[in-house]
XYZ file of C-alpha atoms in Angstrom:
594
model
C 31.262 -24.882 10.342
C 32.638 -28.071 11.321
C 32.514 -29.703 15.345
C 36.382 -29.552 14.861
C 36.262 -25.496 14.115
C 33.453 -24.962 16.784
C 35.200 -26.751 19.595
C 38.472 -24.956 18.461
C 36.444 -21.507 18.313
C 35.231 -22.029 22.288
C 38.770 -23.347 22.864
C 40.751 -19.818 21.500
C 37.495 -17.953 23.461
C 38.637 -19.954 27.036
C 42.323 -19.372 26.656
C 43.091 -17.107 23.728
C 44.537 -13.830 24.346
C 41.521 -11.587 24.198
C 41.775 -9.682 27.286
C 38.439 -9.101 29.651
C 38.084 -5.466 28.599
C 37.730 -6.925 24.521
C 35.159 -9.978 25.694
C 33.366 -6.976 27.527
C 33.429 -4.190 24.504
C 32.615 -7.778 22.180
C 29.562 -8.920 24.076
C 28.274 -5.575 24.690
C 28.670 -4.387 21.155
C 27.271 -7.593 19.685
C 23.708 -7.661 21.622
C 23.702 -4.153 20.507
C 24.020 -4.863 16.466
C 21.637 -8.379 17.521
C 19.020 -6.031 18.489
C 19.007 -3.506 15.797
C 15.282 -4.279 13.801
C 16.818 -2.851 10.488
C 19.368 -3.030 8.103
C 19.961 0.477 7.853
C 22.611 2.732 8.481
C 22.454 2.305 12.301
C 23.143 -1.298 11.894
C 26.317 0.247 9.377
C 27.393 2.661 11.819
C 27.593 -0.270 14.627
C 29.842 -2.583 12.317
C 31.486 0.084 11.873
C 32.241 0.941 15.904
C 32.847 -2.070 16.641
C 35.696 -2.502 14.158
C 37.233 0.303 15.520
C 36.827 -0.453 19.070
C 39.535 -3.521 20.405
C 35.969 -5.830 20.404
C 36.825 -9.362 20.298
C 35.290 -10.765 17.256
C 33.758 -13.949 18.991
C 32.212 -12.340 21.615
C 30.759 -10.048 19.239
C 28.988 -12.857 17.844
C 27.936 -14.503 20.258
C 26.518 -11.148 21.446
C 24.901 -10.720 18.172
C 23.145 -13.872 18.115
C 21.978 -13.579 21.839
C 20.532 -9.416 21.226
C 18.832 -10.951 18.120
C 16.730 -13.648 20.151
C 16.322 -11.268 22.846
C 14.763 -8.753 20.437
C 12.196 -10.810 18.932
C 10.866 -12.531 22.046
C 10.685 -8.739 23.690
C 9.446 -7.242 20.096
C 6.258 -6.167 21.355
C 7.263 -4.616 24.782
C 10.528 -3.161 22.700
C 7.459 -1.349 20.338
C 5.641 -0.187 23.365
C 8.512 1.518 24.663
C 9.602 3.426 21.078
C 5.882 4.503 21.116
C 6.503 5.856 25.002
C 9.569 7.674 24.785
C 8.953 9.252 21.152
C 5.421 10.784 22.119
C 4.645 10.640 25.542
C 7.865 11.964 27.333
C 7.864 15.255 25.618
C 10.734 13.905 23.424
C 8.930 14.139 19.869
C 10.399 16.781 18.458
C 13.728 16.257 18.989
C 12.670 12.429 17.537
C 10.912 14.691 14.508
C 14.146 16.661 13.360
C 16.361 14.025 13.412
C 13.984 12.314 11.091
C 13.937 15.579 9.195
C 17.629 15.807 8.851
C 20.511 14.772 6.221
C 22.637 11.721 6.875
C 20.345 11.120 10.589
C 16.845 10.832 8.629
C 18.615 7.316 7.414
C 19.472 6.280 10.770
C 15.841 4.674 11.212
C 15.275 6.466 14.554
C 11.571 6.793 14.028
C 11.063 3.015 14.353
C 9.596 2.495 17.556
C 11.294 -0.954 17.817
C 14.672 0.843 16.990
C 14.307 3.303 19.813
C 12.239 0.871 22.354
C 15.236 -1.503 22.194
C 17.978 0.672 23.480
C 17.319 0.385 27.129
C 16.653 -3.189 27.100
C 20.051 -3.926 24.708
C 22.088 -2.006 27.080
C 21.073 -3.448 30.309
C 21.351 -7.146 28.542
C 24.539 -6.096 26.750
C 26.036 -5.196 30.361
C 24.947 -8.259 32.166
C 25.763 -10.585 29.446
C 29.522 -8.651 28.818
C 29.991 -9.020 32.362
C 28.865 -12.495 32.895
C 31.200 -13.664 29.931
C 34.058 -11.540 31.667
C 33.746 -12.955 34.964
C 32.973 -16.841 33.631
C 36.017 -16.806 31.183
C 38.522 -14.778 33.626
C 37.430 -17.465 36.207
C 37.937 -20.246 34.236
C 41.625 -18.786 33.222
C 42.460 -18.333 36.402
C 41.666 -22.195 37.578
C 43.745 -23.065 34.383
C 46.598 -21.254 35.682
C 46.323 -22.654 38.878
C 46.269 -26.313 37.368
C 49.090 -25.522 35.153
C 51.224 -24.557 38.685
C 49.902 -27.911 40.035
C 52.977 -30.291 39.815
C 50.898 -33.782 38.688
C 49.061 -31.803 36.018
C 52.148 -30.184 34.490
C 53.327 -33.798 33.845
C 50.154 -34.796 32.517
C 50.572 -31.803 30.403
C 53.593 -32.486 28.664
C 52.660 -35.515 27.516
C 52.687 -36.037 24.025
C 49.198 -37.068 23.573
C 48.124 -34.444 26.323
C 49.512 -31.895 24.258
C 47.767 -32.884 21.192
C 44.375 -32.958 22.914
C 44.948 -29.251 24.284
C 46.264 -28.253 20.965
C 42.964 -29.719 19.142
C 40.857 -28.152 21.687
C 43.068 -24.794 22.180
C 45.139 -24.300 19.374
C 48.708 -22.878 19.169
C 48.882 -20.412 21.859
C 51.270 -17.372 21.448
C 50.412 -15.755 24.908
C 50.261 -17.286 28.200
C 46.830 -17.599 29.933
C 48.782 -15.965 33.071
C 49.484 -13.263 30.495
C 46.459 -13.012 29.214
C 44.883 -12.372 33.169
C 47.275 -9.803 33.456
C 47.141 -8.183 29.828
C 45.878 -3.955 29.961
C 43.915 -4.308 26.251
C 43.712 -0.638 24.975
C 40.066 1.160 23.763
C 40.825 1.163 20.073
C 41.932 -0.850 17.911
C 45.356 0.043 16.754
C 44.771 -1.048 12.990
C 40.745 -0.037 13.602
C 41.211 3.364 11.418
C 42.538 1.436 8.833
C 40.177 -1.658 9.255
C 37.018 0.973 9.410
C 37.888 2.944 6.364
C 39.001 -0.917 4.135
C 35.487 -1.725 5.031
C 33.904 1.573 4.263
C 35.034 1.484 1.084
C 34.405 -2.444 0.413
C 31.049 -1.424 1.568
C 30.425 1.700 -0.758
C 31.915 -0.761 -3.637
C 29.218 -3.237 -3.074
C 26.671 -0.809 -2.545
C 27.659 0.820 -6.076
C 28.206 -2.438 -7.696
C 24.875 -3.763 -6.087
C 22.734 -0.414 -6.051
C 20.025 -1.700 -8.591
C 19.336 -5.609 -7.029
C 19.394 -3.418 -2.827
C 16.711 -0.731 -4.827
C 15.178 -3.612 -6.457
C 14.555 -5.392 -3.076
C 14.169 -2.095 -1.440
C 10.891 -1.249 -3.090
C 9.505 -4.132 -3.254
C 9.955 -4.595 0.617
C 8.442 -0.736 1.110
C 5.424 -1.119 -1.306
C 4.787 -4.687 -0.067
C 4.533 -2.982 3.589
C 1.867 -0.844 2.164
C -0.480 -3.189 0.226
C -0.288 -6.092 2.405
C 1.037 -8.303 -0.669
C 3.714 -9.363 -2.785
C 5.182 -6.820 -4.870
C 7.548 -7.626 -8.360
C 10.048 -5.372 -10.202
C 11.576 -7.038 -13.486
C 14.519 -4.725 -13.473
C 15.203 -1.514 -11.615
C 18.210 1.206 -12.042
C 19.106 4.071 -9.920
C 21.785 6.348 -11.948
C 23.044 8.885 -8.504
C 25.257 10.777 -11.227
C 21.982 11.313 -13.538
C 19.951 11.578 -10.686
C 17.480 8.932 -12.619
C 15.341 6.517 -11.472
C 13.649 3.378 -13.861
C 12.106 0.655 -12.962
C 10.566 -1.855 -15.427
C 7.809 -4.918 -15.167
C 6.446 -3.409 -11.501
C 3.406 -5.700 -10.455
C 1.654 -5.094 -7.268
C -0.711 -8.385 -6.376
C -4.248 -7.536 -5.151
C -4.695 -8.409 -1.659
C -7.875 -9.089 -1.922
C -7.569 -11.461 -5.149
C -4.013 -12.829 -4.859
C -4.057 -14.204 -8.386
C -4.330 -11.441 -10.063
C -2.436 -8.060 -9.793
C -3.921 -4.703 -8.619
C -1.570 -2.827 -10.885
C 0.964 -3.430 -13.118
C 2.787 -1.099 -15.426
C 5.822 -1.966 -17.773
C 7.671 0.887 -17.609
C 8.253 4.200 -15.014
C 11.119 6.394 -15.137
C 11.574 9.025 -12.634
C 14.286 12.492 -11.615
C 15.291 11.926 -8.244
C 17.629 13.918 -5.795
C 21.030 12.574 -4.027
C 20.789 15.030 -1.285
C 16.578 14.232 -1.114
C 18.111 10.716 -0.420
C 20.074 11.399 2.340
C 16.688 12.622 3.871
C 14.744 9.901 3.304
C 12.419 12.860 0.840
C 11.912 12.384 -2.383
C 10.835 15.431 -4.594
C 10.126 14.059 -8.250
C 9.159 16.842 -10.654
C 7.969 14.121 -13.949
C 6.980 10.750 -13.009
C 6.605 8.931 -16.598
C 5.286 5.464 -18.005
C 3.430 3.641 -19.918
C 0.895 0.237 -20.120
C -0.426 0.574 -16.821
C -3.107 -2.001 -16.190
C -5.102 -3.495 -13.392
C -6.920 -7.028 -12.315
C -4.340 -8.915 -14.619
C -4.134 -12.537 -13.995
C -0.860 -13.374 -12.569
C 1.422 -16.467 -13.519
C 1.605 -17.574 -9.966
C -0.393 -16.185 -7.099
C 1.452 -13.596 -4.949
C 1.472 -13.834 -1.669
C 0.059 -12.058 1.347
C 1.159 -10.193 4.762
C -0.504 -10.548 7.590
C -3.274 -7.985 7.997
C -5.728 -7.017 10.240
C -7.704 -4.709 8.470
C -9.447 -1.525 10.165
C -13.519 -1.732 10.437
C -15.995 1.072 10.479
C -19.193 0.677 11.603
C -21.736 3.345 10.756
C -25.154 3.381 11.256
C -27.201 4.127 8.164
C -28.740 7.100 7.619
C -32.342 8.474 7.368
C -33.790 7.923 4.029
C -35.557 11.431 2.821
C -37.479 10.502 0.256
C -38.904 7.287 -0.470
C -39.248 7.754 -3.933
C -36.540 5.434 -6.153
C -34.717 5.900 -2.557
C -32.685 2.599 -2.363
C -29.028 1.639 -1.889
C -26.652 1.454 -3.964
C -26.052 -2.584 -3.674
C -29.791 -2.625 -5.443
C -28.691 -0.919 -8.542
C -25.118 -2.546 -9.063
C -24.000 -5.853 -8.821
C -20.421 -4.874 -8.099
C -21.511 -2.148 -5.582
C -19.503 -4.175 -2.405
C -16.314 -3.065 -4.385
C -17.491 0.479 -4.492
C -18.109 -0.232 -0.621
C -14.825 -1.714 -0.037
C -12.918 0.896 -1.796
C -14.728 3.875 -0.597
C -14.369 2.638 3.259
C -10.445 2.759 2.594
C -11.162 6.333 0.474
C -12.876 7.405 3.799
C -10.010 6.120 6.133
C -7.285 7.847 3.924
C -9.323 11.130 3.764
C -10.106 11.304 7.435
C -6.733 10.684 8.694
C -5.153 13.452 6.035
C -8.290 15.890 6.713
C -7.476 15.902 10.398
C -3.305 16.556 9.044
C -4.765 19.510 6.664
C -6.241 21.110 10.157
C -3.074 20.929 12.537
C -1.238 21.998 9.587
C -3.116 25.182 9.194
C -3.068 25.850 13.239
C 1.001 25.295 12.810
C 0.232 21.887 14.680
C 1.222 18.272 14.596
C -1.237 15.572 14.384
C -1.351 13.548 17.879
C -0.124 10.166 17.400
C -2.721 7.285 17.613
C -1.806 4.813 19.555
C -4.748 2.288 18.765
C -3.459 2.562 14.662
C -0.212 1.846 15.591
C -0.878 -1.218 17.529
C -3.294 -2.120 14.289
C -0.147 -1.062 12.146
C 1.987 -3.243 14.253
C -0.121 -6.428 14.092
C 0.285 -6.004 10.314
C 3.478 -5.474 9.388
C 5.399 -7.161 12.718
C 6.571 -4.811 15.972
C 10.049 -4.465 14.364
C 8.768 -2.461 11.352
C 6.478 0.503 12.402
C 7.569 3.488 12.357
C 6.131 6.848 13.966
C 5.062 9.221 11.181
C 7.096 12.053 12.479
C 6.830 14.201 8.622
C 7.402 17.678 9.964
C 7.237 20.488 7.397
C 7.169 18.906 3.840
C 6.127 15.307 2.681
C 8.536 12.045 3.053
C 7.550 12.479 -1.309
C 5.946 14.331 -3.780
C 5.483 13.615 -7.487
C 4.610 17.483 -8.579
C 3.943 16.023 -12.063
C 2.971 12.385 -13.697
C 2.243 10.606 -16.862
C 1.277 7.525 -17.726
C -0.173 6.463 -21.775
C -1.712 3.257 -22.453
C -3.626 2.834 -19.268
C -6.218 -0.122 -20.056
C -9.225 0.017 -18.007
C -11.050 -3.052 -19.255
C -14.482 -3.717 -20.750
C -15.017 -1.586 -23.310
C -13.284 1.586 -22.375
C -10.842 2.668 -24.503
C -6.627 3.672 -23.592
C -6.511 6.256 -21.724
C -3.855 8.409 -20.573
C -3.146 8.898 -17.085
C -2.100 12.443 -15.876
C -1.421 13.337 -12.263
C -0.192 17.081 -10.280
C 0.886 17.457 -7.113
C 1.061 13.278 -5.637
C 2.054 13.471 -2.064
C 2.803 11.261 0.814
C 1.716 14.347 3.240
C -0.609 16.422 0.832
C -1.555 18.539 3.701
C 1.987 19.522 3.747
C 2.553 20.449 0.221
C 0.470 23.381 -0.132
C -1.117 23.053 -3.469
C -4.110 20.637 -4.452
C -3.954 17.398 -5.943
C -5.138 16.342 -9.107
C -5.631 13.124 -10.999
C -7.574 12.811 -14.525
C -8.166 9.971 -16.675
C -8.536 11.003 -20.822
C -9.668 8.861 -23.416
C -6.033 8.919 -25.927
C -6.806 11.337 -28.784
C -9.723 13.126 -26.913
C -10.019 16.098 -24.672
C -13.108 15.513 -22.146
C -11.714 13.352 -19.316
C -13.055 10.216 -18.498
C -12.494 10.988 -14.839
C -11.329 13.754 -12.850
C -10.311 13.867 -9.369
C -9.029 17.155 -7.468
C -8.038 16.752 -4.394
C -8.252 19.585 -1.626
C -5.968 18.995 1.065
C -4.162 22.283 0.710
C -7.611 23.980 2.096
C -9.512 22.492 5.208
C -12.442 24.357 4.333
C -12.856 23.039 0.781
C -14.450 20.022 -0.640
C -12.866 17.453 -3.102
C -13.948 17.339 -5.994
C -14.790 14.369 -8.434
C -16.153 14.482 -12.063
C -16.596 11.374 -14.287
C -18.273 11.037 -18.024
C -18.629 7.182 -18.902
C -19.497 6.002 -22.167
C -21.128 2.953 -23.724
C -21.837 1.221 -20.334
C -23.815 -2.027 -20.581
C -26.831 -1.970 -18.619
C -28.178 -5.572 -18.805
C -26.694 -6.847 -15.475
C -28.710 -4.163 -13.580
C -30.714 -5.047 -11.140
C -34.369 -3.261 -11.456
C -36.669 -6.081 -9.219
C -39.682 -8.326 -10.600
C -41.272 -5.825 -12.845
C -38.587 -4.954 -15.619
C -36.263 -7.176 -17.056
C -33.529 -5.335 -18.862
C -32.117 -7.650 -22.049
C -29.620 -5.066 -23.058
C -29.120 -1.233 -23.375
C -26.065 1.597 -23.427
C -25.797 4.071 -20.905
C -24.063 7.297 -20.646
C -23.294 8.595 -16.830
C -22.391 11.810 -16.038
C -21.516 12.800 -12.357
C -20.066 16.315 -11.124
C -20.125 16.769 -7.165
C -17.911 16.818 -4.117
C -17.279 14.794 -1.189
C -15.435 14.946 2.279
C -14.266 11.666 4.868
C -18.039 12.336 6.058
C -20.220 13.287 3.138
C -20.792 12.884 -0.406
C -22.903 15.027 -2.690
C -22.500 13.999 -6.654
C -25.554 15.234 -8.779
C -25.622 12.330 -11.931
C -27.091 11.540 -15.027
C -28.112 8.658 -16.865
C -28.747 8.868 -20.221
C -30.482 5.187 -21.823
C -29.867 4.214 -25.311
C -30.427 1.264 -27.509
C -32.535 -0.014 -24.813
C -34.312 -3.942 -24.666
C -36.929 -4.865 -22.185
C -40.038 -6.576 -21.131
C -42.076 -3.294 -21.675
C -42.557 -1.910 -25.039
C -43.298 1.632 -24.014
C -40.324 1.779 -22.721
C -38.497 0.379 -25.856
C -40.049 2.572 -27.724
C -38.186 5.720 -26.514
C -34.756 6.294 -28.310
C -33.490 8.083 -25.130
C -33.735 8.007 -21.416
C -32.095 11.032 -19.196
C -32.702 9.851 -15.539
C -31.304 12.483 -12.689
C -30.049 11.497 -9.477
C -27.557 11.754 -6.972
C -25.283 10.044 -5.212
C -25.247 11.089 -1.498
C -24.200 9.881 2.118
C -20.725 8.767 3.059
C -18.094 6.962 1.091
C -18.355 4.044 3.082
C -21.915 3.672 3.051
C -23.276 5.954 0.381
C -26.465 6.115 -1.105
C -28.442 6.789 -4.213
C -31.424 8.446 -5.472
C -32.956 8.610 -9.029
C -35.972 11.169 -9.824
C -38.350 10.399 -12.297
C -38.405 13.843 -13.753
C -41.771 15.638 -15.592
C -39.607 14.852 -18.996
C -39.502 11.370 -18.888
C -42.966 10.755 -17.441
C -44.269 13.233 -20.372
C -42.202 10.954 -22.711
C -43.496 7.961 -21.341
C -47.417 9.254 -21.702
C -46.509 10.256 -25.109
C -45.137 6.972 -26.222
C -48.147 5.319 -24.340
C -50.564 7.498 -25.948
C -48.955 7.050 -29.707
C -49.040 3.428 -29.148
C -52.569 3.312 -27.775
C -53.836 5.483 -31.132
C -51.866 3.253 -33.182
C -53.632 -0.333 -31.514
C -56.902 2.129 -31.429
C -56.709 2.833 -35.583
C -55.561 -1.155 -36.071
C -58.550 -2.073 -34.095
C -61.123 -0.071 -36.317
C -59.378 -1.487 -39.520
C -59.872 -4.538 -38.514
C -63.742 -4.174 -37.625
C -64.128 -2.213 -40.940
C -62.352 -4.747 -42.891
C -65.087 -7.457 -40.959
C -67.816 -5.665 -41.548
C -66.417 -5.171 -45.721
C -66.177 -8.690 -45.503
C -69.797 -9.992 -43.770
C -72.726 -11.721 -45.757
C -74.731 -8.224 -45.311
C -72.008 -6.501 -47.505
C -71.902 -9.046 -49.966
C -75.521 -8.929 -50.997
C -75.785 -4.971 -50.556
C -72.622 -5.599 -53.206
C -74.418 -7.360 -55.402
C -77.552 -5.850 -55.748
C -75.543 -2.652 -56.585
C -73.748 -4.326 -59.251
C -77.368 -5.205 -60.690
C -78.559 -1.540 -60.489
C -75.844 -0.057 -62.561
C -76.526 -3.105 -64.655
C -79.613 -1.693 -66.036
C -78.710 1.875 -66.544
C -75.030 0.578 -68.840
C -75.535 0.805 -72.310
């Protein structure tokens, strides 16, 4: 906008004809829309009410601009408020079924921000409507009062006088005495019409627009939840077909920014218009295919500020010293196992402790230390209460995906999912994930997940093939060159313990130590036991292997025994002793030949 324009906006504002009760419904309405925290349909319905109200246009503006500064210096007190009035002023459930309901579930009234804001936007709204009202009907009034002055009327009508106030004011069509005087009504007289032109521009552009706002949409929501930058190559919501694709999803690793944690090229999903409306999503086939993970990116994605959750445990008593040791000694990638099962044990707990006010008809208190952490991580004008009442925000009750590459030397597998939930304590039925080799039937991996039943244990089963053995760590006495191994777990495991029963089975294998090479198979049983965070491992040396071990010992020991005598046999054959004995025998049947 040009100085001219500007000065000509402030100009119309001073004298124009807007009357104080549309600078007061203007200013009031704009700090309201300036401190809405989303773009949801809140912010909509607020346009939308202000059309329709007689709200000068300018003010509303300059309202806007003002609630918007106002709400992100007082973002954090705004947040501490929400989290007040939702949970601690016995207001939650009303808070809970208006985020349960059509049409309201969209209004965003679970955002603590959102809610936290009101008080302060209204109070500022007032004082700043008010101030404007009183400055500008002021200022009119000393205008009018000049304008009755005698000398400045003549100034006024001079020619170049009246081109300055022009410039500055613009054509007026009302007097400013007029204007003082002027009764403005509520409404708008053309707002019904105004409202409904831009409800239907608006539903236009939505329709027209629906894939790039679901495009940005997702990648906004899932970028919330990693931490990182999320891509979609193309995305298409069909609301007649009720079908959902996306294509070319990649979801960066926070941890490693250049590459991504998981990318897939194609998903296609059923959803629900009136599921929608309430913010739920109930998906009964998920589908896709080429899902991979820790793929170098083209550029690195970029991160959200995080402040990640620690838990410190203290580690336990070790039972048995025997091959007792942790789990960092036997793998060199053990810290991701750490690092992943910490998060594992942070999910669990939080859902465990859903499962059991879900089963006592209860709702899980709200934590005010994880939404401060939740706050400092995705901003104070983003967190939202989890207010989920009697079914899950979504639930995929079936999903497929082929072609999932795992890396190394593990072949496709398919990926094949039952009852995926946001709430799983909600949805009643257990949740179950399994990873098969394509063209096989025994799963790589299984995972069943027990959130339906307090009581019960999750349950994990894995069968690896072919895994390559020579970066294991075994200490100063064994150095492994190469070797296969087979492992074989079946246990179960809570937020707090972890009981998996394992076995390795050795092939093919290479050391230092010939005994050992000399066995064509190793079984060694152990389990894995502890917590997910901090878990440990133990391997027995069982009666078969140390029999095998003897045996191969003893075998080899005969064998260097039996070389040994051939050797001092084939000495002794060979000494000056046997040589003469030799040929003195040759002499004696000498003399008996004919």
């Amino acid at each position: 906008m040009t100085p001219f324009k500007i000065i000509r906006k402030i100009g119309k504002m001073l004298r124009g004809g807007a009357g104080k009760k549309e600078i007061l419904l203007g200013a009031i309405c704009g700090v309201l829309i300036g401190f809405n925290p989303t773009s949801g349909l809140t912010l909509a319905l607020m346009i939308l009410i202000t059309l329709l109200l007689n709200a000068n246009v300018g003010f509303t503006l300059l309202g806007a601009a003002l609630g918007k500064a106002l709400a992100l210096i007082l973002a954090p007190i705004s947040f501490h408020t929400g989290f007040f009035i939702i949970h601690q002023i016995g207001l939650e459930s009303l808070f809970t079924t208006l985020a349960n309901t059509p049409v309201t579930a969209l209004m965003d009234l679970n955002v603590y921000a959102m809610i936290g804001s009101l008080p302060y936007a209204v109070i500022s709204g007032i004082i700043f409507a008010n101030l404007m009202a009183a400055a500008i009907t002021k200022i009119r009034e000393q205008m009018v009062k000049a304008g009755e002055n005698e000398k400045v009327s003549r100034v006024a009508s001079n020619k170049l006088a009246k081109l300055m106030i022009w410039v500055v004011f613009g054509k007026q069509k009302v007097s400013t005495a007029d204007v003082l005087a002027k009764q403005s009504p509520l409404l708008r007289k053309s707002g019904l019409i105004l409202v409904g032109s831009v409800a239907v521009i608006f539903l236009v552009l939505q329709v027209s627009l629906l894939d790039l706002a679901l495009k940005k949409g997702l990648q906004t929501a899932i970028s919330l939840e990693t931490g990182a930058e999320v891509n979609i190559e193309k995305a298409n919501l069909s609301l007649v077909g009720g079908k959902l694709e996306l294509e070319g999803l990649q979801i960066t690793d926070p941890d490693k920014p250049s590459h991504n944690l998981i990318q897939i090229d194609q998903l296609a999903a059923d959803v629900s218009v009136r599921d929608l409306l309430r913010k739920s999503y109930a998906i009964d086939l998920l589908s896709g295919s080429t899902l991979q993970r820790d793929v170098l990116r083209s550029n690195p994605g970029k991160l959200l500020p995080r402040k990640d959750k620690l838990i410190h445990e203290k580690d336990e008593a070790i039972e048995e010293a025997q091959a007792d040791k942790q789990l960092e000694e036997y793998f060199s990638k053990a810290k991701d196992w750490k690092k992943y099962g910490t998060k594992l044990r942070e999910y669990l707990g939080e859902r465990e402790k859903g499962a059991e006010a879900a089963e006592k008809g209860e709702t899980a208190p709200a934590s005010k230390e994880e939404a401060v952490a939740d706050a400092k991580k995705l901003g104070y004008l983003k967190v939202a209460a989890d207010l989920t009442s009697s079914r899950p925000r979504w639930t995929i009750r079936k999903i497929k995906i082929n072609k999932v590459e795992l890396g190394g030397n593990f072949p496709a597998q398919t990926l094949e999912g039952t009852e995926l939930s946001s709430h799983p304590e909600l949805n009643g039925l257990p949740t179950s994930l399994t990873l098969t080799p394509e063209g096989e039937i025994e799963p790589t991996a299984k995972l069943v997940m027990r959130f339906d039943d307090s009581t019960a244990q999750h349950e994990l089963e894995a069968n690896l093939k072919n895994i390559e053995i020579s970066d294991v760590k075994t200490g100063e006495h064994l150095n492994i060159e190469s070797g296969k191994a087979d492992l074989s777990i079946n246990g179960k495991f809570s937020a707090d313990s972890l009981n998996a029963p394992f076995t390795v089975t050795i092939r093919n294998l290479k050391t230092d130590n010939e005994t050992l090479n000399s066995l064509k198979e190793i079984k060694l049983p152990g389990k894995l036991y502890g917590t997910l965070s901090s878990p440990r491992v133990k391997v027995e040396i069982g009666d078969n292997l140390k029999s095998a071990v003897v045996g191969a010992a003893k075998e080899k020991a005969k064998e260097e025994a039996k070389k040994a005598a051939q050797k001092e046999v084939d000495k002794v054959l060979e000494s000056d002793e046997t040589q003469e004995l030799k040929s003195k025998a040759k002499d004696a049947l000498k003399k008996f030949s004919f």
